[in-house]
Coordinates of C-alpha atoms in Angstrom, one line a residue:
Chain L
X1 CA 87.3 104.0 291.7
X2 CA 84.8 102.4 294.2
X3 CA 82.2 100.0 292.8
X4 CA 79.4 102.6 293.9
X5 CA 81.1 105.3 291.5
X6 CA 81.6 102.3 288.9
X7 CA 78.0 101.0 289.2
X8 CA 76.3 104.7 288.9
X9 CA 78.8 105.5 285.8
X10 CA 77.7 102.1 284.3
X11 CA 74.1 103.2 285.5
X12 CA 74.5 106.8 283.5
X13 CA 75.5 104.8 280.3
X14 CA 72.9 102.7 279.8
X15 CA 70.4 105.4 280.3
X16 CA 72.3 107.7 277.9
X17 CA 72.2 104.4 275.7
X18 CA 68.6 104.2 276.3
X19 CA 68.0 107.5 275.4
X20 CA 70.1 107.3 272.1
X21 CA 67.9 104.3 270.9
X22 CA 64.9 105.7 271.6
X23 CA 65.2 108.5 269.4
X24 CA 66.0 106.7 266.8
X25 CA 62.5 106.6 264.8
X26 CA 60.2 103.8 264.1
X27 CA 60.2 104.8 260.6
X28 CA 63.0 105.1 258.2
X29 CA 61.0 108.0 256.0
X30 CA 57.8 109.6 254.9
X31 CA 55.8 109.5 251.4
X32 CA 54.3 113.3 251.5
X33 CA 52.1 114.7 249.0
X34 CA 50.9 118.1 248.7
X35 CA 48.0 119.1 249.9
X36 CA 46.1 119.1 247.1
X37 CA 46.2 115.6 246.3
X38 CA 42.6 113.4 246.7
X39 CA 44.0 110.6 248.7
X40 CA 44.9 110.7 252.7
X41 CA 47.1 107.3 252.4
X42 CA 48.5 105.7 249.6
X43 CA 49.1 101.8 249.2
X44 CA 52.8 100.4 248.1
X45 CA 51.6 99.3 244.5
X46 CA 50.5 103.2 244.1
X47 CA 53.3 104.4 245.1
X48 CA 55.2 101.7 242.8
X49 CA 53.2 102.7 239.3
X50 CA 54.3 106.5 240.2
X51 CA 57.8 106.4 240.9
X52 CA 58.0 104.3 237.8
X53 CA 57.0 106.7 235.6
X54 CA 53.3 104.3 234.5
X55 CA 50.6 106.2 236.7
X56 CA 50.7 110.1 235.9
X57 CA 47.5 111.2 237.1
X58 CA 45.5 111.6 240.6
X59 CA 41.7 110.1 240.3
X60 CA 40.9 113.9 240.0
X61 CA 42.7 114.0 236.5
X62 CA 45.2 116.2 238.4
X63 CA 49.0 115.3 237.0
X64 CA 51.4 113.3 239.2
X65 CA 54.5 115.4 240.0
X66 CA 56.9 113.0 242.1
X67 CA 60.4 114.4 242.8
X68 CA 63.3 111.5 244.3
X69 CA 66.2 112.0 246.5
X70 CA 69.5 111.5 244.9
X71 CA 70.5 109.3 248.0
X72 CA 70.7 108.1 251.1
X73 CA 69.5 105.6 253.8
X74 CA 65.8 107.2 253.4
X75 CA 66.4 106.6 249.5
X76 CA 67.4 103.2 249.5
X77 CA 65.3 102.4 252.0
X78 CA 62.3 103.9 250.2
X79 CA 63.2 101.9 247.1
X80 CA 63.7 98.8 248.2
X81 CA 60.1 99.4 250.6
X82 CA 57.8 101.0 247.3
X83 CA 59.7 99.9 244.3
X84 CA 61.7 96.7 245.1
X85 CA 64.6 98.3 243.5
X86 CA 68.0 98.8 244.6
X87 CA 69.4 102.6 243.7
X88 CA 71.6 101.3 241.1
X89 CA 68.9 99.3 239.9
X90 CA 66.2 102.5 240.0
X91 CA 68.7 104.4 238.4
X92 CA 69.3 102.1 235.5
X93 CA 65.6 102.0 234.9
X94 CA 65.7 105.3 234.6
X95 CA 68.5 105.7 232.1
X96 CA 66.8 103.0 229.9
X97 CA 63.7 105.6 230.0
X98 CA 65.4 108.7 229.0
X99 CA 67.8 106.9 226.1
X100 CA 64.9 105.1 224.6
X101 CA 62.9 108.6 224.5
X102 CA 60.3 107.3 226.8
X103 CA 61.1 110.2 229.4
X104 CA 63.0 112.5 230.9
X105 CA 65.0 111.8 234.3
X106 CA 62.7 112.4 237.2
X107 CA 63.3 115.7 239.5
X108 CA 65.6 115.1 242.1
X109 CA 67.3 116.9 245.1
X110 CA 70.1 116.1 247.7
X111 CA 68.6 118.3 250.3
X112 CA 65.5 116.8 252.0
X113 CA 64.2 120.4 252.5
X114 CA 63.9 121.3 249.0
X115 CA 61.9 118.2 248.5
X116 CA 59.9 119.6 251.2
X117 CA 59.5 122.6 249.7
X118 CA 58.9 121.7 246.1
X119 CA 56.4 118.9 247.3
X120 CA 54.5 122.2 249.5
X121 CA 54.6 124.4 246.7
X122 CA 53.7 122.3 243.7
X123 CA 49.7 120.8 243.1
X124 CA 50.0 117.3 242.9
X125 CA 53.6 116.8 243.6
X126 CA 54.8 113.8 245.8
X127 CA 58.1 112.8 247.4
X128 CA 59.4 111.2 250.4
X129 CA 61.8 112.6 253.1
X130 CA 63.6 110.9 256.4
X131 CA 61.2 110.8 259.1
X132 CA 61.7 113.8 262.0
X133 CA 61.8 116.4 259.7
X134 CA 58.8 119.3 260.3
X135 CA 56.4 118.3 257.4
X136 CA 53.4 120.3 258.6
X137 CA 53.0 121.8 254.9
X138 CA 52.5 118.9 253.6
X139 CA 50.6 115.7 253.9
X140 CA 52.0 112.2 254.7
X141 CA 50.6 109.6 253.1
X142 CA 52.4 106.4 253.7
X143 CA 55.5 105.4 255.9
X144 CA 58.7 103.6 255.5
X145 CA 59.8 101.8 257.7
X146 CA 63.4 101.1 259.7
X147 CA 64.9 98.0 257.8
Chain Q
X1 CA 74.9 112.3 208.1
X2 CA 78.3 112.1 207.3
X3 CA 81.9 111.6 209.6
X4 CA 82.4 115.1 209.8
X5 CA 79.3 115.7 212.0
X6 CA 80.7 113.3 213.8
X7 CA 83.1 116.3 215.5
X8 CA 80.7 118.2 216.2
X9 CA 78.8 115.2 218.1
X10 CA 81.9 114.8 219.8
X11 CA 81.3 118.9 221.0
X12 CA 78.3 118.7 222.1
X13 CA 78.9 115.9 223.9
X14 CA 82.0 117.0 226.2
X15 CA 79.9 120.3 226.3
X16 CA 77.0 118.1 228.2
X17 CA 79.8 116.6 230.2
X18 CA 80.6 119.3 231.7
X19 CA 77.7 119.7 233.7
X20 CA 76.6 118.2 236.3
X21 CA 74.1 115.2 235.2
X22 CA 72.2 116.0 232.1
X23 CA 72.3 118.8 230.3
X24 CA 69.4 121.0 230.0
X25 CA 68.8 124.1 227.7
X26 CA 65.4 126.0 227.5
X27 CA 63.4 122.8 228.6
X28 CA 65.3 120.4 226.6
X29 CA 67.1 117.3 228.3
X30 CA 70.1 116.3 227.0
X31 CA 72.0 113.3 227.6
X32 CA 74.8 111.3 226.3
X33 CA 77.3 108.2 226.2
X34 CA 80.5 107.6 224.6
X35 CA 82.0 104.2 224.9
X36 CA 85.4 102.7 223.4
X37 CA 86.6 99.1 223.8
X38 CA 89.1 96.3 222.2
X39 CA 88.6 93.1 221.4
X40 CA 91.1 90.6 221.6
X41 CA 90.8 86.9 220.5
X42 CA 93.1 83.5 220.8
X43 CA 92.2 82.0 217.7
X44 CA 89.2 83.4 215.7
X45 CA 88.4 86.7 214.6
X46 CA 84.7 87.6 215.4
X47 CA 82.6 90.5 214.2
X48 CA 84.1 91.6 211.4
X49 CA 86.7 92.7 213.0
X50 CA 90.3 91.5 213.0
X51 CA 90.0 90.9 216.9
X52 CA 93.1 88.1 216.7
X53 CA 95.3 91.1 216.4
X54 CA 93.4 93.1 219.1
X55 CA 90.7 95.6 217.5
X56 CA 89.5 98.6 219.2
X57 CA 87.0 99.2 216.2
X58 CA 84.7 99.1 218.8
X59 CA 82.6 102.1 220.0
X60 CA 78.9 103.8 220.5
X61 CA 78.7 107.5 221.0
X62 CA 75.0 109.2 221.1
X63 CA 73.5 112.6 222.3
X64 CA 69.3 113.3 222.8
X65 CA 67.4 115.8 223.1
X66 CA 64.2 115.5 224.6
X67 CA 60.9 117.6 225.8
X68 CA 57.7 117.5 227.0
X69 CA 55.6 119.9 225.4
X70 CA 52.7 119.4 227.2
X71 CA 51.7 116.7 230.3
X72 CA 50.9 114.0 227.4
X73 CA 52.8 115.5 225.1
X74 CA 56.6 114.5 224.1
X75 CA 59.2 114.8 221.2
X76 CA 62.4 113.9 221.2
X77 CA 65.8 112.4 219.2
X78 CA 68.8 110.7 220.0
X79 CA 72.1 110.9 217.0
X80 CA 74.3 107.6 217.2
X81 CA 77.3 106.5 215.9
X82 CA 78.8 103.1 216.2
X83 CA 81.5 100.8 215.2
X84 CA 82.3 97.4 215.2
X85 CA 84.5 96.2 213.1
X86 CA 83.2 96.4 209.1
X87 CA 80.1 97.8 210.2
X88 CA 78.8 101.3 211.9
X89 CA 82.0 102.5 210.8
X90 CA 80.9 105.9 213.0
X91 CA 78.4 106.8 210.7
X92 CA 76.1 109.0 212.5
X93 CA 72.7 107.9 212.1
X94 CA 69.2 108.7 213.3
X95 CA 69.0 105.9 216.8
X96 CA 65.1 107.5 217.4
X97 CA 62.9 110.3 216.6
X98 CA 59.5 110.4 217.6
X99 CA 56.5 111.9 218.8
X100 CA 54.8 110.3 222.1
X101 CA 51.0 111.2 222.5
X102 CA 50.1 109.4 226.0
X103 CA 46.6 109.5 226.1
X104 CA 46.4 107.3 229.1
X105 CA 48.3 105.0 231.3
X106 CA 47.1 102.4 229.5
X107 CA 47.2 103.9 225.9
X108 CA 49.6 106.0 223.7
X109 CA 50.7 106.4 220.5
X110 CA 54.4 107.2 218.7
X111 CA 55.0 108.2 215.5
X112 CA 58.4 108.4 213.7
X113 CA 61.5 106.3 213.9
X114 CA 61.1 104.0 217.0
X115 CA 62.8 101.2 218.8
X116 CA 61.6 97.4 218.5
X117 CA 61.1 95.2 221.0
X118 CA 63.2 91.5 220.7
X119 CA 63.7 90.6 224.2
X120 CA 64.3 92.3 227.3
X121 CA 67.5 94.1 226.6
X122 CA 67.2 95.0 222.8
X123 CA 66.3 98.5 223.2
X124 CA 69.4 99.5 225.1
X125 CA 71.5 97.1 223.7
X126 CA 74.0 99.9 222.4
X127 CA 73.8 101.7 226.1
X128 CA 76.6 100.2 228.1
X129 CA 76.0 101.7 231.1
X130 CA 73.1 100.3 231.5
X131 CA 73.8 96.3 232.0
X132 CA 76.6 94.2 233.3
X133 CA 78.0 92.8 230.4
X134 CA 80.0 94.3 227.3
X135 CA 78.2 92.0 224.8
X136 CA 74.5 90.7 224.9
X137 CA 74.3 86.7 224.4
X138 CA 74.6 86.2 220.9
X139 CA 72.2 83.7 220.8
X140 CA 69.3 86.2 221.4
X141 CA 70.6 89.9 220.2
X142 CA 73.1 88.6 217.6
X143 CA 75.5 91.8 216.1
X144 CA 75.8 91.0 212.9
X145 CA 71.8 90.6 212.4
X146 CA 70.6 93.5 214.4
X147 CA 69.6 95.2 211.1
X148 CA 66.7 93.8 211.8
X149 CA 64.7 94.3 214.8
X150 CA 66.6 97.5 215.8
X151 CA 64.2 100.4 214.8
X152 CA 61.6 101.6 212.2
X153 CA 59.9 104.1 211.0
X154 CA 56.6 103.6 211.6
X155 CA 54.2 103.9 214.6
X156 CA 53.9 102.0 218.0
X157 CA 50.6 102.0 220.2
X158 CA 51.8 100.9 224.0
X159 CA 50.7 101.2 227.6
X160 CA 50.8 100.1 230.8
X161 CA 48.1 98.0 232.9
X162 CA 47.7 97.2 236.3
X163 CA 45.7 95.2 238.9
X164 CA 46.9 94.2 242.2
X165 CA 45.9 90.5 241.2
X166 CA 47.8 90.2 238.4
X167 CA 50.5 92.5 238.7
X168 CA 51.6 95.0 235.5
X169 CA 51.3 94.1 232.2
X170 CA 53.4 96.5 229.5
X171 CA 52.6 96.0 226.0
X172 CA 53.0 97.9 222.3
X173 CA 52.4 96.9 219.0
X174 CA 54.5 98.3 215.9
X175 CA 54.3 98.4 212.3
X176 CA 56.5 100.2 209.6
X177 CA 59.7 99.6 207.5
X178 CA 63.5 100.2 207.5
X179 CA 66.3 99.5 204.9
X180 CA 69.7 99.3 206.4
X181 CA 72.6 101.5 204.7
X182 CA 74.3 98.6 202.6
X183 CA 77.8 100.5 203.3
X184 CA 77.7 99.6 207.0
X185 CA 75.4 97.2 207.8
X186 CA 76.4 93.4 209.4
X187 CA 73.8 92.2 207.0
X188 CA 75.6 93.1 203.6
X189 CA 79.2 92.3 206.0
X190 CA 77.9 88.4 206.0
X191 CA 76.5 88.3 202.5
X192 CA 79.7 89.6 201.5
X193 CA 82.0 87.3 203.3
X194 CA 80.6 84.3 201.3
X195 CA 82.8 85.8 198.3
X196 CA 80.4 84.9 196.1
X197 CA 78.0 88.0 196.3
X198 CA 77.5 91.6 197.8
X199 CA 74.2 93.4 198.4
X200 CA 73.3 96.2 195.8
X201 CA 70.2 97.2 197.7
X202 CA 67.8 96.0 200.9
X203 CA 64.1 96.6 200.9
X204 CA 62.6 95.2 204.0
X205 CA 59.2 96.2 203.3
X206 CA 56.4 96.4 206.1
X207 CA 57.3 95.1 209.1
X208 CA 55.2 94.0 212.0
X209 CA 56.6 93.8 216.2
X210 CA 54.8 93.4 218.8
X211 CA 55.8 93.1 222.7
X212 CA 54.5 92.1 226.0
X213 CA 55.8 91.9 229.7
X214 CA 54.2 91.2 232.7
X215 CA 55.5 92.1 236.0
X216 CA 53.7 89.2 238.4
X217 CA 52.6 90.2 241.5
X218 CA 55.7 88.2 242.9
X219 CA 58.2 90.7 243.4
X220 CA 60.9 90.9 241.1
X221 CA 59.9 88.4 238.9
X222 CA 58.6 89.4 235.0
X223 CA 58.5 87.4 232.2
X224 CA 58.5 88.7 228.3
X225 CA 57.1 87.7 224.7
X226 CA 58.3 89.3 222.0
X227 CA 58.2 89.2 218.2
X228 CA 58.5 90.7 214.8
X229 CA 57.7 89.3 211.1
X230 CA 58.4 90.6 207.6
X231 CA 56.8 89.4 204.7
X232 CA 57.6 91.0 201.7
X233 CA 61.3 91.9 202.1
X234 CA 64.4 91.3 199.9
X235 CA 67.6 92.0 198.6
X236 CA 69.4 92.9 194.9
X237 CA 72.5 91.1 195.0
X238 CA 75.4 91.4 192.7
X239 CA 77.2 88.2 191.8
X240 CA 80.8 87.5 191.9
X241 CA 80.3 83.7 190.4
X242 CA 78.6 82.2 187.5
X243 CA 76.3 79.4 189.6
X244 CA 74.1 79.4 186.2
X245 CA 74.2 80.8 182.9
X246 CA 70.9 82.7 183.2
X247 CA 73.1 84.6 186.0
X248 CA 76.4 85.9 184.6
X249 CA 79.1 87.3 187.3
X250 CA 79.1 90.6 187.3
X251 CA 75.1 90.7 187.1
X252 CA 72.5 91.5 189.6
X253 CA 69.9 88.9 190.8
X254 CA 67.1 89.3 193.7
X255 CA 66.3 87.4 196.6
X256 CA 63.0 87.5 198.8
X257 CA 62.8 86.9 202.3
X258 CA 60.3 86.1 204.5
X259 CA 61.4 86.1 208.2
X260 CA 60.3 86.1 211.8
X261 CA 61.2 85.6 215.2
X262 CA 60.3 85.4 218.8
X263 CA 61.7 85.8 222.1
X264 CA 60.5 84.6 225.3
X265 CA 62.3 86.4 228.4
X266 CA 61.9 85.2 232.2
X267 CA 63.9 87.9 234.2
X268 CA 63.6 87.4 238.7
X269 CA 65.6 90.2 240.8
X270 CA 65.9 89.9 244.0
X271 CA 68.2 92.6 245.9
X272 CA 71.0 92.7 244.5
X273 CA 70.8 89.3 242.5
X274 CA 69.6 89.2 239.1
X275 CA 69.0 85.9 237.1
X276 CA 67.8 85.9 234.0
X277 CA 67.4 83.4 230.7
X278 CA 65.7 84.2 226.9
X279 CA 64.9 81.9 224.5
X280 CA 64.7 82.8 220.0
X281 CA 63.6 81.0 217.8
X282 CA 63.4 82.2 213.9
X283 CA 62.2 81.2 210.7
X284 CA 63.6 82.6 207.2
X285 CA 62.7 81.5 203.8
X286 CA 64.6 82.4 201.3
X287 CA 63.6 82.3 197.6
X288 CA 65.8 83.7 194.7
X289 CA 64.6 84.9 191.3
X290 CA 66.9 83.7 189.4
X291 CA 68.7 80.5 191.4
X292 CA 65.9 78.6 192.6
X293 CA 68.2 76.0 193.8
X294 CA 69.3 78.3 196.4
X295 CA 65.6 78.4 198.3
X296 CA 65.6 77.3 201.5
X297 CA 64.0 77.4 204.9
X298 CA 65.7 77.4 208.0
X299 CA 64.6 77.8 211.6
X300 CA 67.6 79.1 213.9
X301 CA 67.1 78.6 217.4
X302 CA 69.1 80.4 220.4
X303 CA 69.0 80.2 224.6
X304 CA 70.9 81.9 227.2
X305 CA 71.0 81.8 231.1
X306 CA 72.4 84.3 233.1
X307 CA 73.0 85.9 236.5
X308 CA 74.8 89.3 237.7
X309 CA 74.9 90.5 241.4
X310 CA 76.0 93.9 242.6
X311 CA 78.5 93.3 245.1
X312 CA 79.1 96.6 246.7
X313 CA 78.3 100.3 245.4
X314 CA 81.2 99.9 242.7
X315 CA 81.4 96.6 241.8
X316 CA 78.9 94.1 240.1
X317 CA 79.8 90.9 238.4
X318 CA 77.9 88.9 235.8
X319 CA 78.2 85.5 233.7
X320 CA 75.7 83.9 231.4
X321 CA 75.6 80.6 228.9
X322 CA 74.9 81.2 225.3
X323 CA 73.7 78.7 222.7
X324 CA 73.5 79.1 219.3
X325 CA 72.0 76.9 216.6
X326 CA 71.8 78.6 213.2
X327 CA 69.9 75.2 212.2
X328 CA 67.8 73.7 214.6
X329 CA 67.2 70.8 212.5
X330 CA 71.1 70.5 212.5
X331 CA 72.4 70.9 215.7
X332 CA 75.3 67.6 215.6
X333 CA 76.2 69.9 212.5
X334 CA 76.1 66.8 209.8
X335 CA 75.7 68.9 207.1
X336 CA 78.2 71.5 207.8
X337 CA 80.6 68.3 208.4
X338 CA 80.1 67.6 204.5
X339 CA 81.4 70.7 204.2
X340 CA 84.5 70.2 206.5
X341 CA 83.5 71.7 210.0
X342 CA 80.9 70.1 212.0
X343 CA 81.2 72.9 214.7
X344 CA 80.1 76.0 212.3
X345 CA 76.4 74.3 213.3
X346 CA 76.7 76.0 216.8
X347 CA 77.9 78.6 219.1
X348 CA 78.6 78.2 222.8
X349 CA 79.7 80.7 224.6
X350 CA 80.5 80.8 228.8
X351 CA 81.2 84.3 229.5
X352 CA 82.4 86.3 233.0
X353 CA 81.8 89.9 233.5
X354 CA 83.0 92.7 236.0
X355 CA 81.4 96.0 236.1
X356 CA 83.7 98.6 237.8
X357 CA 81.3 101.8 238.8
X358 CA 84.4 104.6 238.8
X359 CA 81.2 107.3 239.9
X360 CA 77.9 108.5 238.7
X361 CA 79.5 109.0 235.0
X362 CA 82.1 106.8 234.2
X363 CA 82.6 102.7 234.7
X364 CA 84.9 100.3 233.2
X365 CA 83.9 96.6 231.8
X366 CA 86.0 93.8 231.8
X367 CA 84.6 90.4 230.2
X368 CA 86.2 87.2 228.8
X369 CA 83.9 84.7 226.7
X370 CA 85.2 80.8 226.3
X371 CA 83.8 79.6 223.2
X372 CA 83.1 76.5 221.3
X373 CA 81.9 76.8 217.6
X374 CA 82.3 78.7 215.0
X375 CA 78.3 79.4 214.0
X376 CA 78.7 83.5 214.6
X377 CA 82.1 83.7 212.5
X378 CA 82.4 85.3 209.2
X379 CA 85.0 83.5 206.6
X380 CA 86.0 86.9 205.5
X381 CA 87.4 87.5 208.8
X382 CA 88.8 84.0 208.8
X383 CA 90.4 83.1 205.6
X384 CA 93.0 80.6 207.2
X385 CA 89.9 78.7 208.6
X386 CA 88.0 78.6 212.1
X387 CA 89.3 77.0 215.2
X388 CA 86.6 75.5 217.4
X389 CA 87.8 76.4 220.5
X390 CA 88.2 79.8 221.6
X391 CA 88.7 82.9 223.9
X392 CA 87.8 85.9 223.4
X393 CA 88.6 89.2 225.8
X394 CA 86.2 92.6 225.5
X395 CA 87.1 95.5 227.7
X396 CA 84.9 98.7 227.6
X397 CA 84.8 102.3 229.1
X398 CA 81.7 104.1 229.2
X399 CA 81.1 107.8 229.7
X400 CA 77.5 109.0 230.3
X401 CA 75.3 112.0 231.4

């Protein structure tokens, strides 16, 4: 191999490198809410009271439906962002809710689409989702970002 | 409810189990836990059980139902069974039962049976799933005691507060009453191991609990006050041994208590480090009908400081230091040295734990405690005497959903 071929394979790399890196999004996920909901963006100490269970309603009375994933980067990520909880720490939160009667277990899905889609079709509902995915029925209203 | 429920329990229970996460029937969330352990011990038996030969009378079951009726709206119950040792002896009793009206973020009401607040961990104490360690520090959430400040029926107004200066701030309030079953409580296990006396009857009268914890706006860090008082309860003991004529053996005789305690919890997690240390202090008096000479007043004072850290998805260890002074104003232990031991004045206790996470629904404890005292040990489970130096080995499985 000549060091032209060598220097245009090593050439190809990088910009297949490049590309790779560049695709890679800025953010980690997305907070959406449905449509419905009064607020455009949403600061990290509201989402915090709502995915602990201590704010339930929207300033238009309207109830707080918030749906989690079960896991993921997007989930820890998300947690450790909103909450400042690590997943078995959220999840042990959660347990002490539902065994000292204070709640049930909050929604959750594996499938990022069917938070999509119960965030879309349910007034007032709010969840988050890895960034990239089409979210145009629904509205973002906060990012994470890439740790 | 009687042991034979206690089958039936166990079907429901391995009926949740075999779905996937909680169970849910028409609306209704249902969840459980079963755990078993053993408890071995070099020298001392501890908790009314006969842990020198290795018990494995040692193990919380529960189911609960829950359901929101409306948005503000929600009922629910959990059944529990326990056993340790003498006491629980898997009786299945009522853990919770109560109506929850949340009016507001800030303000709701309970009625029914509900939990008390003593410390940060009280309210879970019988979940294992849902700390590091197999035992709490006895110094703050002690076993035999938990009679106590475990639940009441009464009513409980709580909510939540928040301001971005200041952080959240949870509190409730709770008043009501509840009499331990004298069969299988640690309370009538310790007035019984004096040999002298056993409990007829307990009436604990109106009770009074209050908590309050604020989340700081520094990340991770919250910090706890917590208390509970009760004026007018008591006890109708039956005597074993003639300490005066105007008290036979063999007759009954009441005692009066007035008792209180607080708790004050500092708690700071960061990541996957947690560090935490509680502090109790509590005041009984004690004044007898019949035996005035047996009046007294005694402050007990207990402190712990602990740390856990989640190493990887399946693995988080834990350790804490535990002191115990069942007499503050006797901490050297002078008194009990009259007596023969000067180490039944305290309990110290250096304990390691390993939490292995097998998956979502099962995990396995392991946990050794080095102790030195004897303050927490019953002399019905020690007839040849205490040792003051010990070990003491817990292992636990848990099963939840």
């Amino acid at each position: 191999m000549n060091i032209k071929k060598y220097g245009q394979m090593l050439l190809l790399a990088c910009a297949l490198l490049l590309m790779t890196v560049s695709a890679v999004p800025a953010q980690q996920a997305v907070v959406i809410c449905n449509k419905t909901v009064p607020h455009d963006s949403l600061g990290s100490s509201d989402i915090q009271q709502i995915f602990l269970g201590r704010k339930t309603r929207w300033s238009d009375n309207q109830k707080i439906s918030f749906v989690i994933m079960k896991d993921g980067e997007a989930h820890t990520e998300f947690l450790r962002s909103y909450v400042s909880k690590t997943p078995s720490q959220y999840q042990a939160f959660w347990r002490k809710m539902v065994f000292t009667g204070q709640s049930g277990l909050p929604l959750s899905f594996s499938a990022p689409e069917e938070i999509i889609n119960y965030v879309a079709a349910t007034p007032g509902a709010i969840g988050y989702v890895p960034a990239g995915l089409p979210h145009d029925r629904v509205k973002v209203v906060a990012t994470v970002p890439a740790n | 409810m009687k042991k034979r429920y206690f089958s039936y329990l166990m079907v429901l229970i391995f009926f949740g189990a075999s779905c996937a996460g909680a169970a849910d029937l028409a609306g209704v969330e249902i969840h459980g836990f079963i755990s078993q352990g053993l408890l071995w011990s070099d020298n001392n038996s501890y908790f009314s059980a006969d842990t020198e030969d290795t018990s494995f009378q040692f193990n919380e079951l529960g189911i609960n139902f829950g359901k929101s009726l409306t948005d503000q709206l929600r009922v629910g119950m959990q059944f529990f069974s326990r056993d340790l040792g003498s006491t629980g002896n898997n009786e299945v009793v009522i853990d919770w039962a109560y109506g929850d009206y949340r009016w507001r973020d800030w303000l709701g009401i309970r009625a029914g049976l509900v939990k008390m607040p003593h410390g940060l961990y009280n309210d879970t104490r019988d979940q294992d799933m849902i700390r590091t360690a197999i035992l709490l520090p006895q110094s703050v959430y002690p076993e035999m005691e938990r009679d106590y400040y475990t639940r009441m029926w009464g009513a409980e107004i709580y909510g939540n507060v928040f301001a971005e200066v200041i952080g959240n701030i949870s509190y409730k309030f709770l008043v009501g009453t509840y009499t331990p079953d004298t069969d299988n409580s640690g309370l009538a296990v310790g007035v019984a191991s004096s040999g002298f006396m056993e409990v007829q009857d307990f009436n604990h009268g109106i009770q009074y609990s209050a908590g309050l914890i604020w989340e700081t706006p520094l990340d991770g860090l919250r910090v706890g006050a917590t208390g509970w008082i009760m004026n007018d309860a008591g006890a109708d003991l039956k005597m074993f041994y003639e300490f005066d004529p105007s008290v036979p053996s063999g007759s009954v005789t009441s005692l009066e208590v007035k008792r209180w305690a607080t708790v004050y919890s500092i708690e700071y997690i960061w990541e996957n480090l947690r560090l935490t240390a509680e502090y109790r202090r509590e005041h009984t008096e004690n004044r007898w009908t019949d035996l005035a000479f047996f009046n007294s007043d005694v402050d007990a004072e207990g402190y712990y400081a602990g740390a856990t850290y989640r190493f990887t998805d399946w693995l988080e260890a834990g350790t804490y230091y535990s002191v115990f002074y069942p007499d503050r104003d006797d901490r050297d232990g002078d008194r009990y040295a009259a007596q023969g031991n000067d180490f039944q004045a305290w309990q110290k206790d250096f304990a390691l734990s390993l939490r292995f996470d097998i998956n979502e629904y099962w995990l396995l404890k392991l946990e050794g405690h080095v102790m030195d005292g004897a303050a927490t040990l019953l002399s019905s489970d020690n007839p040849d005497g205490f040792e003051e130096d010990d070990f003491l080995f817990a292992a636990k499985a848990t099963f939840n959903f």
